[in-house]
Every structure is written in C-alpha cells, then in structure tokens.
Short mmCIF file of C-alpha atoms in Angstrom, two decimals:
data_model
loop_
_atom_site.label_atom_id
_atom_site.label_comp_id
_atom_site.label_asym_id
_atom_site.label_seq_id
_atom_site.Cartn_x
_atom_site.Cartn_y
_atom_site.Cartn_z
CA ASN A 167 109.05 87.80 155.23
CA LYS A 168 112.31 88.50 153.41
CA LYS A 169 114.05 85.35 154.53
CA LYS A 170 111.19 83.07 153.52
CA LYS A 171 110.93 84.89 150.20
CA ILE A 172 114.56 84.19 149.39
CA LEU A 173 114.27 80.55 150.40
CA PHE A 174 111.27 80.17 148.15
CA PHE A 175 113.12 81.26 145.05
CA LEU A 176 116.61 79.86 145.25
CA PHE A 177 118.54 76.57 145.55
CA PHE A 178 121.03 77.19 142.77
CA THR A 179 123.39 74.73 141.17
CA PHE A 180 126.66 76.14 139.84
CA SER A 181 128.52 74.88 136.81
CA PHE A 182 132.04 75.12 138.19
CA VAL A 183 131.71 71.89 140.18
CA HIS A 184 131.75 69.94 136.93
CA SER A 185 134.63 71.85 135.35
CA GLN A 186 138.23 70.74 135.22
CA TYR A 187 141.03 72.79 136.69
CA SER A 188 143.38 74.13 134.03
CA LYS A 189 146.46 74.86 136.15
CA ASN A 190 149.37 72.48 136.48
CA ILE A 191 148.42 70.12 139.30
CA LYS A 192 152.11 69.47 140.00
CA GLU A 193 152.72 73.17 140.67
CA ASN A 194 154.15 73.63 144.13
CA TYR A 195 152.74 76.00 146.75
CA ASN A 196 154.40 77.26 149.90
CA ARG A 197 153.01 75.79 153.09
CA SER A 198 152.05 79.23 154.42
CA LYS A 199 149.90 79.93 151.33
CA LEU A 200 148.08 76.62 151.67
CA ILE A 201 147.46 77.17 155.37
CA GLU A 202 145.90 80.51 154.46
CA ASP A 203 143.60 78.75 151.95
CA LEU A 204 142.80 76.00 154.44
CA TYR A 205 141.59 78.39 157.13
CA PHE A 206 139.80 80.56 154.60
CA ILE A 207 137.68 77.47 153.83
CA LYS A 208 137.11 76.85 157.54
CA GLU A 209 136.06 80.46 158.18
CA LYS A 210 133.53 80.49 155.33
CA ILE A 211 131.99 77.16 156.32
CA LYS A 212 131.70 78.23 159.97
CA ASN A 213 130.17 81.58 159.03
CA CYS A 214 127.75 80.43 156.36
CA HIS A 215 126.89 76.71 156.39
CA ILE A 216 123.47 75.87 157.85
CA ASN A 217 124.93 73.04 159.97
CA PRO A 218 128.53 71.88 159.46
CA TYR A 219 128.18 69.43 162.35
CA THR A 220 125.56 67.12 160.86
CA TYR A 221 127.96 64.23 160.32
CA ILE A 222 130.85 65.07 162.64
CA SER A 223 131.03 66.98 165.92
CA GLU A 224 132.34 70.53 166.17
CA GLU A 225 135.44 69.15 167.88
CA ASP A 226 136.12 66.74 165.01
CA PHE A 227 135.33 69.45 162.47
CA ASP A 228 138.04 71.67 163.97
CA LYS A 229 140.44 68.76 164.41
CA GLN A 230 140.46 67.90 160.68
CA PHE A 231 141.95 71.31 159.84
CA ILE A 232 144.74 70.84 162.38
CA GLU A 233 145.46 67.38 160.98
CA ILE A 234 145.63 68.72 157.41
CA GLU A 235 147.92 71.55 158.50
CA ASN A 236 150.25 69.03 160.16
CA LYS A 237 150.45 67.00 156.92
CA LEU A 238 151.50 69.97 154.80
CA GLU A 239 155.16 70.10 153.84
CA GLU A 240 157.14 73.23 152.98
CA LYS A 241 156.23 72.68 149.32
CA ASN A 242 153.07 70.85 148.20
CA SER A 243 151.59 70.09 144.80
CA LEU A 244 148.11 71.34 144.00
CA TYR A 245 146.94 67.74 143.57
CA SER A 246 148.21 66.66 147.00
CA PHE A 247 146.58 69.69 148.66
CA HIS A 248 143.31 69.08 146.84
CA LYS A 249 143.28 65.46 147.99
CA LEU A 250 143.79 66.57 151.60
CA ILE A 251 141.00 69.14 151.63
CA ARG A 252 138.34 67.28 149.62
CA PRO A 253 137.20 65.25 152.70
CA ILE A 254 136.32 68.55 154.45
CA PHE A 255 133.45 68.88 151.98
CA THR A 256 132.41 65.23 152.14
CA ASN A 257 132.23 65.51 155.94
CA LEU A 258 129.63 68.26 155.62
CA SER A 259 127.17 65.53 154.59
CA ASP A 260 125.78 68.09 152.16
CA ASP A 261 124.43 67.00 148.75
CA HIS A 262 125.55 70.32 147.27
CA ALA A 263 128.95 70.77 148.92
CA ARG A 264 131.78 70.66 146.37
CA ILE A 265 135.36 71.68 145.80
CA GLN A 266 136.26 72.28 142.17
CA ASP A 267 137.73 69.25 140.46
CA ILE A 268 141.26 69.46 139.13
CA TYR A 269 142.56 68.10 135.88
CA ARG A 270 144.64 64.95 135.80
CA ASN A 271 145.27 62.76 132.78
CA VAL A 272 143.17 59.69 133.31
CA VAL A 273 142.69 56.41 131.52
CA ILE A 274 139.66 56.37 129.25
CA ILE A 275 137.32 53.67 130.57
CA PRO A 276 134.35 53.73 128.15
CA LEU A 277 131.96 51.77 130.35
CA SER A 278 128.83 52.81 132.19
CA LEU A 279 128.07 51.00 135.43
CA LYS A 280 124.85 50.70 137.42
CA SER A 281 124.72 50.02 141.15
CA TYR A 282 122.22 47.76 142.87
CA GLN A 283 122.35 46.53 146.48
CA ASN A 284 126.01 47.60 146.89
CA LYS A 285 127.05 45.80 143.72
CA LEU A 286 128.06 47.12 140.31
CA PHE A 287 126.76 45.86 136.98
CA LEU A 288 127.64 46.77 133.40
CA LYS A 289 125.01 49.18 132.11
CA GLU A 290 126.52 50.26 128.78
CA ASN A 291 129.65 49.28 126.85
CA PHE A 292 131.29 51.78 124.48
CA SER A 293 134.58 49.87 124.19
CA ASN A 294 135.65 47.43 121.50
CA PHE A 295 135.60 44.59 124.02
CA GLU A 296 132.80 42.06 123.87
CA LEU A 297 131.08 42.33 127.22
CA THR A 298 127.65 41.29 128.49
CA ILE A 299 125.29 44.00 129.69
CA GLY A 300 124.24 43.16 133.25
CA ASP A 301 127.46 41.32 134.08
CA GLU A 302 128.60 42.03 137.64
CA LEU A 303 131.93 43.77 138.19
CA ILE A 304 133.91 41.83 140.79
CA THR A 305 137.35 43.47 141.02
CA VAL A 306 139.43 46.32 139.61
CA ASN A 307 143.18 45.66 139.61
CA ASN A 308 142.45 42.69 141.90
CA LEU A 309 140.80 44.91 144.54
CA THR A 310 137.23 43.98 145.45
CA ILE A 311 134.43 46.47 144.88
CA LYS A 312 133.65 46.44 148.60
CA ASP A 313 137.24 47.36 149.52
CA LEU A 314 137.40 50.06 146.86
CA VAL A 315 134.14 51.61 148.03
CA ASN A 316 135.33 51.64 151.65
CA ASN A 317 138.62 53.25 150.63
CA CYS A 318 136.97 55.86 148.40
CA ASN A 319 134.01 56.89 150.55
CA ASN A 320 135.96 59.68 152.20
CA PHE A 321 136.30 61.40 148.81
CA SER A 322 132.69 60.98 147.70
CA PHE A 323 130.44 64.03 148.12
CA GLY A 324 126.91 63.87 149.53
CA ASN A 325 124.80 62.76 152.49
CA ARG A 326 126.99 60.42 154.55
CA GLU A 327 124.00 58.22 155.32
CA PHE A 328 124.17 57.17 151.66
CA LYS A 329 127.93 57.39 151.08
CA ASN A 330 128.17 53.91 149.51
CA ASP A 331 125.55 54.93 146.95
CA TYR A 332 127.47 58.05 146.00
CA THR A 333 130.75 56.19 145.58
CA LEU A 334 129.15 53.43 143.53
CA SER A 335 127.33 55.87 141.27
CA ASN A 336 130.59 57.77 140.56
CA PHE A 337 132.80 54.72 140.79
CA ILE A 338 135.05 55.05 137.73
CA ASN A 339 135.75 58.73 138.32
CA ILE A 340 136.38 58.35 142.06
CA ILE A 341 138.72 55.35 141.88
CA GLN A 342 140.91 56.97 139.23
CA LYS A 343 141.33 60.29 141.01
CA TYR A 344 141.61 59.18 144.61
CA CYS A 345 141.99 55.42 145.08
CA ILE A 346 143.98 53.78 142.28
CA LYS A 347 146.42 56.18 140.63
CA THR A 348 147.86 54.11 137.79
CA ASP A 349 148.13 53.97 133.99
CA SER A 350 146.31 50.67 133.61
CA TYR A 351 142.98 49.35 134.92
CA THR A 352 141.87 45.73 134.71
CA PHE A 353 138.14 45.05 135.18
CA ASN A 354 137.18 41.48 136.14
CA PHE A 355 133.55 40.41 135.77
CA LYS A 356 131.57 37.59 137.36
CA SER A 357 131.25 35.84 133.99
CA GLY A 358 135.01 35.41 133.93
CA LYS A 359 135.62 38.11 131.35
CA SER A 360 138.55 40.41 132.02
CA VAL A 361 139.36 43.65 130.18
CA THR A 362 142.24 46.11 130.56
CA PHE A 363 142.22 49.81 129.73
CA ASN A 364 145.56 51.59 129.32
CA LYS A 365 146.52 55.23 129.26
CA ASN A 366 146.57 56.96 125.85
CA GLU A 367 144.28 54.37 124.26
CA ASN A 368 141.34 56.17 122.62
CA ARG A 369 139.36 53.03 122.05
CA ASN A 370 136.01 54.03 120.54
CA PHE A 371 136.28 57.38 122.30
CA ASN A 372 133.88 59.25 120.03
CA ASP A 373 131.03 56.84 120.78
CA TYR A 374 131.91 56.98 124.46
CA LYS A 375 132.00 60.77 124.49
CA GLU A 376 128.69 61.18 122.68
CA ASN A 377 126.77 58.40 124.39
CA TYR A 378 128.14 58.14 127.91
CA LEU A 379 129.70 61.48 128.78
CA PHE A 380 126.93 63.56 127.23
CA GLY A 381 123.99 61.15 127.12
CA ASN A 382 122.62 59.31 124.10
CA ASP A 383 119.42 61.37 124.06
CA ILE A 384 120.98 64.78 124.61
CA GLN A 385 118.61 67.66 123.83
CA ASN A 386 119.63 71.18 122.91
CA GLU A 387 116.45 72.70 124.28
CA ASN A 388 115.85 72.81 128.00
CA LEU A 389 112.05 72.72 127.78
CA ILE A 390 110.45 70.35 125.27
CA TYR A 391 106.83 69.43 124.65
CA LYS A 392 105.49 66.90 122.17
CA LYS A 393 102.29 65.02 121.59
CA ILE A 394 103.09 61.32 121.65
CA ARG A 395 99.81 59.94 120.35
CA SER A 396 96.07 60.66 120.56
CA ASN A 397 95.59 62.18 124.03
CA ILE A 398 99.07 61.57 125.55
CA GLY A 399 101.56 64.43 125.98
CA TYR A 400 105.18 64.66 127.14
CA VAL A 401 107.11 67.58 128.69
CA SER A 402 110.79 67.36 129.63
CA PHE A 403 113.10 69.66 131.60
CA LYS A 404 116.89 69.54 131.65
CA ASN A 405 116.94 72.08 134.48
CA PHE A 406 115.05 74.86 136.25
CA SER A 407 117.84 77.38 135.70
CA ILE A 408 117.15 81.08 136.20
CA ASN A 409 120.61 82.15 135.08
CA ASP A 410 119.60 82.77 131.46
CA ILE A 411 115.83 83.13 131.74
CA SER A 412 113.86 85.10 134.33
CA ILE A 413 111.02 83.79 136.48
CA LYS A 414 108.52 85.81 134.45
CA GLN A 415 109.91 84.40 131.18
CA TRP A 416 109.62 80.88 132.60
CA LYS A 417 105.95 81.48 133.34
CA LYS A 418 105.34 82.76 129.79
CA GLU A 419 107.05 79.74 128.23
CA LEU A 420 105.14 77.29 130.41
CA SER A 421 101.88 79.09 129.65
CA LYS A 422 102.51 78.59 125.92
CA ILE A 423 103.25 74.90 126.47
CA PHE A 424 100.12 74.29 128.54
CA GLN A 425 98.00 76.14 125.99
CA LYS A 426 99.38 73.73 123.38
CA ILE A 427 98.59 70.81 125.70
CA LYS A 428 95.03 72.11 126.00
CA ASP A 429 94.72 72.58 122.22
CA ASP A 430 95.99 69.03 121.65
CA GLU A 431 93.28 67.73 124.02
CA ILE A 432 95.84 65.87 126.11
CA LYS A 433 94.32 63.69 128.85
CA THR A 434 97.50 62.04 130.19
CA LEU A 435 100.69 64.06 130.68
CA TYR A 436 104.19 62.72 131.34
CA ILE A 437 106.55 65.25 132.97
CA ASP A 438 110.17 64.13 132.63
CA MET A 439 112.41 65.12 135.55
CA SER A 440 114.85 62.25 135.07
CA LYS A 441 117.60 64.56 133.79
CA ASN A 442 116.66 67.72 135.70
CA THR A 443 119.81 68.91 137.45
CA GLY A 444 118.10 71.72 139.39
CA GLY A 445 118.00 75.51 139.43
CA GLY A 446 115.41 77.79 141.02
CA ILE A 447 112.71 76.34 143.26
CA MET A 448 110.21 78.88 141.98
CA VAL A 449 110.30 77.39 138.48
CA GLY A 450 109.06 74.10 139.93
CA ASN A 451 106.39 76.00 141.83
CA ILE A 452 105.19 77.62 138.60
CA LEU A 453 104.99 74.18 137.01
CA LEU A 454 103.02 72.89 140.01
CA ASN A 455 100.48 75.66 139.50
CA PHE A 456 99.96 74.50 135.92
CA ILE A 457 99.02 70.98 137.04
CA THR A 458 97.09 71.61 140.29
CA ASP A 459 95.23 74.25 142.27
CA LYS A 460 95.43 72.08 145.38
CA LYS A 461 96.65 73.65 148.62
CA MET A 462 99.86 71.80 149.38
CA LYS A 463 102.04 70.92 152.32
CA ASN A 464 105.44 72.45 151.66
CA PHE A 465 109.00 71.64 152.68
CA LYS A 466 110.20 72.87 156.04
CA TYR A 467 113.09 75.23 155.40
CA GLN A 468 115.77 76.63 157.68
CA HIS A 469 118.29 79.23 156.57
CA LYS A 470 121.51 80.65 157.99
CA ASP A 471 121.99 84.28 157.06
CA SER A 472 125.41 85.96 156.95
CA LYS A 473 127.02 89.06 155.53
CA GLU A 474 128.71 86.82 152.94
CA TYR A 475 125.35 85.42 151.89
CA GLN A 476 123.77 88.86 151.56
CA GLU A 477 126.64 89.94 149.32
CA PHE A 478 126.40 86.75 147.30
CA ILE A 479 122.69 86.96 146.48
CA LYS A 480 122.86 90.54 145.22
CA LYS A 481 123.67 89.17 141.78
CA PHE A 482 120.39 87.22 141.80
CA LYS A 483 118.10 90.10 142.80
CA LYS A 484 116.68 90.24 139.27
CA SER A 485 115.29 86.72 139.79
CA LEU A 486 113.36 87.58 142.94
CA LEU A 487 109.87 89.02 143.27
CA ASN A 488 108.68 91.37 145.95
CA PRO A 489 105.66 90.29 148.09
CA LYS A 490 103.14 92.23 145.97
CA GLU A 491 104.51 90.77 142.71
CA LYS A 492 104.52 87.29 144.25
CA GLU A 493 100.84 87.47 145.26
CA GLU A 494 99.81 88.63 141.79
CA PHE A 495 102.16 86.14 140.14
CA TYR A 496 100.24 83.19 141.61
CA SER A 497 96.74 84.62 141.44
CA ILE A 498 96.54 85.04 137.66
CA GLY A 499 97.88 83.48 134.50
CA PHE A 500 97.11 79.78 135.06
CA GLU A 501 93.99 79.56 132.87
CA ASN A 502 95.61 76.71 130.92
CA ARG A 503 95.94 74.50 133.99
CA PHE A 504 96.05 70.79 133.09
CA LYS A 505 93.26 68.69 134.61
CA GLY A 506 94.12 65.17 133.47
CA LYS A 507 96.30 62.33 134.75
CA VAL A 508 99.94 63.26 135.47
CA TYR A 509 103.01 61.00 135.65
CA VAL A 510 106.35 62.41 136.79
CA ILE A 511 109.47 60.54 135.63
CA ILE A 512 112.47 60.53 137.98
CA GLY A 513 115.93 59.11 137.32
CA ASP A 514 119.61 59.18 138.26
CA LYS A 515 120.08 62.84 137.28
CA THR A 516 117.04 64.23 139.13
CA TYR A 517 118.65 66.71 141.49
CA SER A 518 118.23 69.79 143.70
CA SER A 519 115.06 71.75 142.78
CA GLY A 520 114.19 68.85 140.44
CA ILE A 521 113.89 66.55 143.44
CA ILE A 522 112.00 69.22 145.41
CA PHE A 523 109.36 69.39 142.67
CA SER A 524 109.16 65.58 142.44
CA THR A 525 108.87 65.23 146.22
CA LEU A 526 106.10 67.83 146.39
CA VAL A 527 103.99 66.03 143.78
CA SER A 528 104.59 62.72 145.57
CA ASP A 529 103.93 63.84 149.16
CA ASN A 530 100.85 65.84 148.13
CA LYS A 531 99.57 63.03 145.87
CA ILE A 532 99.40 65.32 142.85
CA ALA A 533 100.97 62.87 140.40
CA THR A 534 102.23 59.30 140.08
CA LEU A 535 106.02 58.94 140.29
CA ILE A 536 107.59 56.50 137.84
CA GLY A 537 111.19 55.63 137.06
CA GLU A 538 114.17 54.88 139.27
CA THR A 539 114.76 55.21 143.01
CA LEU A 540 117.13 58.13 143.46
CA THR A 541 120.57 57.41 144.88
CA ASN A 542 122.42 60.70 144.22
CA ALA A 543 119.85 63.04 145.76
CA HIS A 544 117.38 62.93 148.63
CA PRO A 545 114.19 64.74 149.68
CA ASN A 546 115.69 65.96 152.97
CA HIS A 547 118.79 67.85 151.98
CA PHE A 548 120.82 71.01 152.12
CA GLY A 549 120.60 73.67 149.44
CA GLU A 550 120.56 77.37 148.58
CA LEU A 551 124.21 77.59 147.73
CA ILE A 552 126.97 80.05 148.36
CA ALA A 553 130.27 79.95 146.48
CA PHE A 554 133.82 81.14 147.15
CA LYS A 555 137.33 80.91 145.70
CA THR A 556 140.43 80.12 147.75
CA PRO A 557 142.80 83.15 147.70
CA ASN A 558 146.02 81.38 146.63
CA THR A 559 145.22 78.12 144.85
CA GLU A 560 142.09 79.74 143.33
CA LEU A 561 139.96 76.64 143.82
CA ASP A 562 136.21 77.29 143.60
CA PHE A 563 134.08 75.71 146.30
CA GLN A 564 130.45 75.79 147.34
CA PHE A 565 128.15 74.56 150.09
CA SER A 566 124.63 75.09 151.44
CA THR A 567 123.18 77.82 153.61
CA SER A 568 119.75 76.19 154.01
CA SER A 569 118.14 72.86 154.81
CA ALA A 570 114.89 71.33 153.56
CA VAL A 571 112.75 68.59 155.14
CA ARG A 572 110.12 66.86 152.99
CA PRO A 573 106.41 67.58 153.66
CA ASP A 574 105.62 64.00 154.66
CA GLU A 575 108.14 63.32 157.42
CA THR A 576 106.80 59.78 157.90
CA LYS A 577 108.47 58.79 154.62
CA PRO A 578 112.15 57.78 154.40
CA ASN A 579 114.81 60.17 153.14
CA GLN A 580 114.73 58.64 149.68
CA LEU A 581 112.51 59.36 146.73
CA ILE A 582 111.01 56.04 145.65
CA PRO A 583 108.75 55.89 142.56
CA ASP A 584 105.25 54.44 142.76
CA LEU A 585 106.18 52.37 139.71
CA GLU A 586 109.81 51.29 139.33
CA ILE A 587 111.12 51.39 135.74
CA ASP A 588 114.73 50.87 134.62
CA LEU A 589 115.23 53.89 132.34
CA THR A 590 118.39 52.58 130.66
CA ASN A 591 118.07 53.21 126.91
CA LYS A 592 114.32 53.76 127.30
CA LYS A 593 112.52 56.20 125.01
CA ILE A 594 109.38 57.90 126.22
CA GLU A 595 107.31 55.57 124.03
CA ASP A 596 108.84 52.58 125.86
CA ILE A 597 108.03 54.13 129.24
CA ILE A 598 104.42 54.85 128.25
CA SER A 599 103.97 51.27 127.00
CA PHE A 600 105.39 49.93 130.28
CA VAL A 601 102.96 52.08 132.32
CA GLU A 602 100.00 51.08 130.17
CA ASN A 603 100.82 47.37 130.41
CA HIS A 604 101.23 47.66 134.18
CA THR A 605 97.93 49.53 134.50
CA SER A 606 96.01 47.01 132.37
CA GLN A 607 97.38 44.10 134.42
CA LYS A 608 96.12 45.71 137.64
CA LYS A 609 92.56 45.96 136.31
#
C-alpha cells in the first residue's frame, strides 16, 4: 500500500524552524501583500493538515484569519505581522507546526531553567552572578511566572493539552520575543537573590554559548558506540536523519556497530535517545530489528494526501523502498542482533521519530526506559511534515500531514520512564551507576 509505505518511512524534521530570519524586521509591507500571505497560509493548512480543528472549531479557525486581517494597517512591520500569525500555528495543537523565527536583538540571559509542577528552577548558571542551582524563579520584571506563562501560551508551539509545559520549557526565549519586549530583565528568586541582565552585556557569553546554547557534551558524530566497562555498551543518536545518509547506509552503519557490540561481548546495552531530535521513522525501525525479533504492536497512523504533499515528497523518493525491497530489507542482515538487557535513555530533546522509537520499545516491553519524563514531545502526535514559504514576506512554515497514536492506548499521552533520572550534567557512567544502585536496592 503506497500510503502506508510513505507513512512508514517519513516524519521529517526541518532545520529552518531553528534558524533566524535575516531580513530587517522593521521593514514595512503593504496590507494587500500581507493579506495575500495570510490566506496563502490558510489555504495550505486547509488543503494539507491532517486535522486543523483538533484544538479549535472550524468556525474559530476561519475567524482567526478575519481577525488578523482586521488588525492589519496599511503598512505593517515584519515583526508585527509575525506576531499576529504565530498563534495560527499554535492553535493547530501540532508538535511539529512552526513558522520560521525572525531575528530580533535580545538580551543575553545566560541561565538554563528547568520546569517542575508549573514552577521554574535554576538548572545551570553561565553568568558571573552567584546563584544557587535549584533556586526557584519567582518573578521576571515583577511579573509572576504564572502570569507570564498565561500571557505567553498563545505563542508557544505544541499540543495545547500541554501548553504550560511548552512555555515553561522555552521560557526565556518566549518571554523576550512575545511577552516582555525590553532592554533589561530582572530575575527574582525565592532565596531573595535578584539579578539583572541588560542589553549589549556579553557577560560570560562564550561559556554560555558553548555550554547552554550548544550543549556541554556536544558530539560531532551522530552515531557513537563505546564500551563502558566489562560487558556494558553505550550507543547514542543525535538524530535519525535521512537527509545526508540513505536508509541502506544507515543499516550498514548499524550492522557494523552491532558486530562490534557482539565482538565486545556486551551483555547490557544503553541506547541514548535523550538528544535525538528525530528524522526518518524507518531508521528507528532498523534499530528495533537489531535489538529484537519480537512481533510488535505499531502506532496507528492516519494521513491526509494532497497534490501539494505529492509534489513535496518527490525530493525524498531516494529514501523510500519499494514493497519488494522492503520485504528483503527486513528479512536479512540482522545476524548481529543484540540479545542482552537494553536500557533506552530519554530526555528533554527526545523528539519526533526519536519518541516513536522510545514509545515502541516501551509499549512492546522491549527495553527499560530511563531518564526524564518528556514535556516537549508526546507519543500521540502529528508528524510527516510538509513545508511552504509565504510569497511576499518569504517566511518558511511547516505543519503535519499525518497523525500517530501510540500502540498501548491505555497509557497517557506522555512518555514516562520506568526509572526517573535527572540527566542534568550526568555522564553515561553516572547514569549506569544510578541504574545499578537502584537495581541492587530492589533485590
């Protein structure tokens, strides 16, 4: 079945959603040009999105475009237009729906925050201020966190059922771009400490850039294997991308890794998905075949086809396999299958096809999930993206053409590890020690 075949292979994540817009955000556009862009967005969503009425009714969906049109003046800045249309994509309640971000000079706030039970706590501090890790953030510019979250939720992408989680997890970015537009931010903590960050202050920016923006354990290689000690092995994936490497190449690389695992006589394998941002579903399925031959319950997929979608996927034809190739692909080449104990690590960057893989191993009891409960992604979600560019403002945007429901529908729409571990600043050796201590205490 052609449609099922396509669903099986895709669920792409595109890089433009993380890029900054290089044009002058103060540039003015005629109202007529913006109206054209506005209804171009509406047409593409109506034609191609699997269900644009998940969070709001069709009547309210249509109404938001009229309301935006009525707010447009004869001349509008790119920034003001972007702020008006961003909620269209948040209202899709789609984990993958995005409109390209636009550049605006912001204040450098070199702090990393962690959310827990609708509260924010200091996770990492890259500033010169003396702050206590774990201290609760109470206000920003004298506005409470609760009020800021409520005000910013309409600009925070993702499943609306979890909109507070999304806003809290992207708090610093969201408040600067959409809620508090100022040149100075004062953070007040529960301990009584208060710190202010001003525009054009590059306080410890290099440490911030290396450790917070790009991650303090950044790896150049996407796929890494290493033997930790005796019979324990570790494999990590930054993504399942099929943009630069074909499905067949993925299988060859994984076969080499699992041959090495076999040669090293590994008995316990840790598979790290905590930073896996997604890519092609089929890569995860190849990996599954290297750790189990069990017949599995799969996700339930639905897909909306369109002429736009058929045009869009032509560029990915090289990544797809025909039915005959697919049958052969899974019937041979897994002689190095791992037969020991498997742990899958999930964390705050596990996303898209990364969460599909992790959900499959959990719902089919193939491996033990360890790590953090996911807040930015969910087992039941939209995916298989399509992307467009507005004709006048040239803003890239994307959304989903398919939906996926987890195999075990009795479970909540959240991926919860079997063993909760705070991964902050944890090396794999720390995680293994934590698991071993927990296991020995249970005996």
